[in-house]
Coordinates of C-alpha atoms in Angstrom, one line a residue:
M1 CA -24.5 -18.8 -48.6
A2 CA -24.9 -19.7 -44.9
V3 CA -24.0 -17.4 -42.1
R4 CA -23.4 -18.1 -38.4
R5 CA -24.1 -16.0 -35.4
R6 CA -23.4 -16.5 -31.7
I7 CA -26.0 -14.8 -29.6
V8 CA -25.9 -14.2 -25.9
A9 CA -29.1 -13.0 -24.3
R10 CA -29.1 -11.5 -20.8
G11 CA -31.9 -10.7 -18.4
R12 CA -34.7 -12.9 -17.2
V13 CA -34.0 -15.6 -19.8
Q14 CA -33.7 -18.8 -17.8
G15 CA -36.8 -20.7 -16.5
V16 CA -39.1 -19.0 -19.0
F17 CA -39.0 -21.5 -21.9
F18 CA -36.5 -19.3 -23.7
R19 CA -34.4 -22.2 -25.1
D20 CA -37.3 -24.3 -26.3
S21 CA -39.1 -21.3 -27.8
T22 CA -35.9 -20.4 -29.6
R23 CA -35.6 -24.0 -30.9
R24 CA -39.1 -23.9 -32.2
K25 CA -38.6 -20.5 -33.9
A26 CA -35.3 -21.7 -35.4
E27 CA -36.9 -24.9 -36.8
S28 CA -39.7 -22.8 -38.3
L29 CA -37.1 -20.6 -40.0
G30 CA -34.9 -23.5 -41.2
V31 CA -32.0 -22.4 -39.0
S32 CA -29.6 -25.0 -37.5
G33 CA -27.6 -24.7 -34.3
W34 CA -28.1 -24.9 -30.5
A35 CA -29.1 -23.1 -27.4
R36 CA -27.9 -23.5 -23.8
N37 CA -28.2 -21.9 -20.4
R38 CA -24.9 -20.4 -19.1
E39 CA -23.8 -20.4 -15.5
D40 CA -23.9 -16.6 -15.5
G41 CA -27.7 -16.6 -16.1
A42 CA -27.5 -15.8 -19.8
V43 CA -28.7 -18.0 -22.7
E44 CA -26.3 -18.7 -25.5
V45 CA -27.5 -19.5 -29.0
V46 CA -25.5 -20.5 -32.1
A47 CA -27.5 -20.1 -35.3
E48 CA -26.5 -21.1 -38.9
G49 CA -28.5 -20.7 -42.1
E50 CA -29.6 -18.3 -44.7
P51 CA -28.8 -14.7 -43.8
D52 CA -32.4 -13.5 -43.6
A53 CA -33.5 -16.5 -41.5
V54 CA -30.6 -16.1 -39.1
E55 CA -31.3 -12.4 -38.7
A56 CA -35.0 -13.2 -38.0
L57 CA -33.9 -15.5 -35.2
V58 CA -31.5 -12.8 -33.8
D59 CA -34.5 -10.5 -33.8
Y60 CA -36.6 -13.1 -32.0
V61 CA -33.9 -13.6 -29.3
R62 CA -33.8 -9.8 -28.8
R63 CA -37.5 -9.9 -27.8
G64 CA -37.6 -13.4 -26.3
P65 CA -40.7 -15.4 -25.5
G66 CA -43.6 -13.9 -23.6
R67 CA -42.4 -14.4 -20.0
A68 CA -38.7 -13.4 -20.8
E69 CA -37.3 -10.0 -20.0
V70 CA -34.3 -9.5 -22.3
S71 CA -32.0 -6.7 -21.0
G72 CA -29.2 -7.1 -23.5
V73 CA -28.0 -9.2 -26.4
D74 CA -24.5 -9.6 -27.8
V75 CA -24.2 -10.9 -31.4
T76 CA -20.9 -12.2 -32.9
E77 CA -20.3 -13.3 -36.5
E78 CA -18.5 -16.6 -36.8
E79 CA -17.6 -19.0 -39.7
P80 CA -20.3 -21.5 -40.5
E81 CA -19.5 -25.1 -39.5
G82 CA -22.3 -26.8 -41.5
L83 CA -24.6 -27.6 -38.6
S84 CA -27.8 -29.5 -39.1
G85 CA -30.8 -29.6 -36.8
F86 CA -31.3 -27.5 -33.7
R87 CA -30.5 -28.9 -30.3
L88 CA -30.8 -27.8 -26.7
G89 CA -27.8 -28.0 -24.3

């Protein structure tokens, strides 16, 4: 059964390859969804897939890639929409 999470990461998360690193991690985990920069400086991620894989991606976003400095993460449960692939917005 698939799950869906909306993840908003705050801190130094733009301009540090956060979205692309998250895409690569999601693809390696078999998670579908998207990632985009927000005007408020945060990065927003939607992830759908197997519960363990989505949770692993949430954990990755909490840490971020090497040059990121994540100061806070909000995670919201949502109903899956049947997304396929992972895109950057």
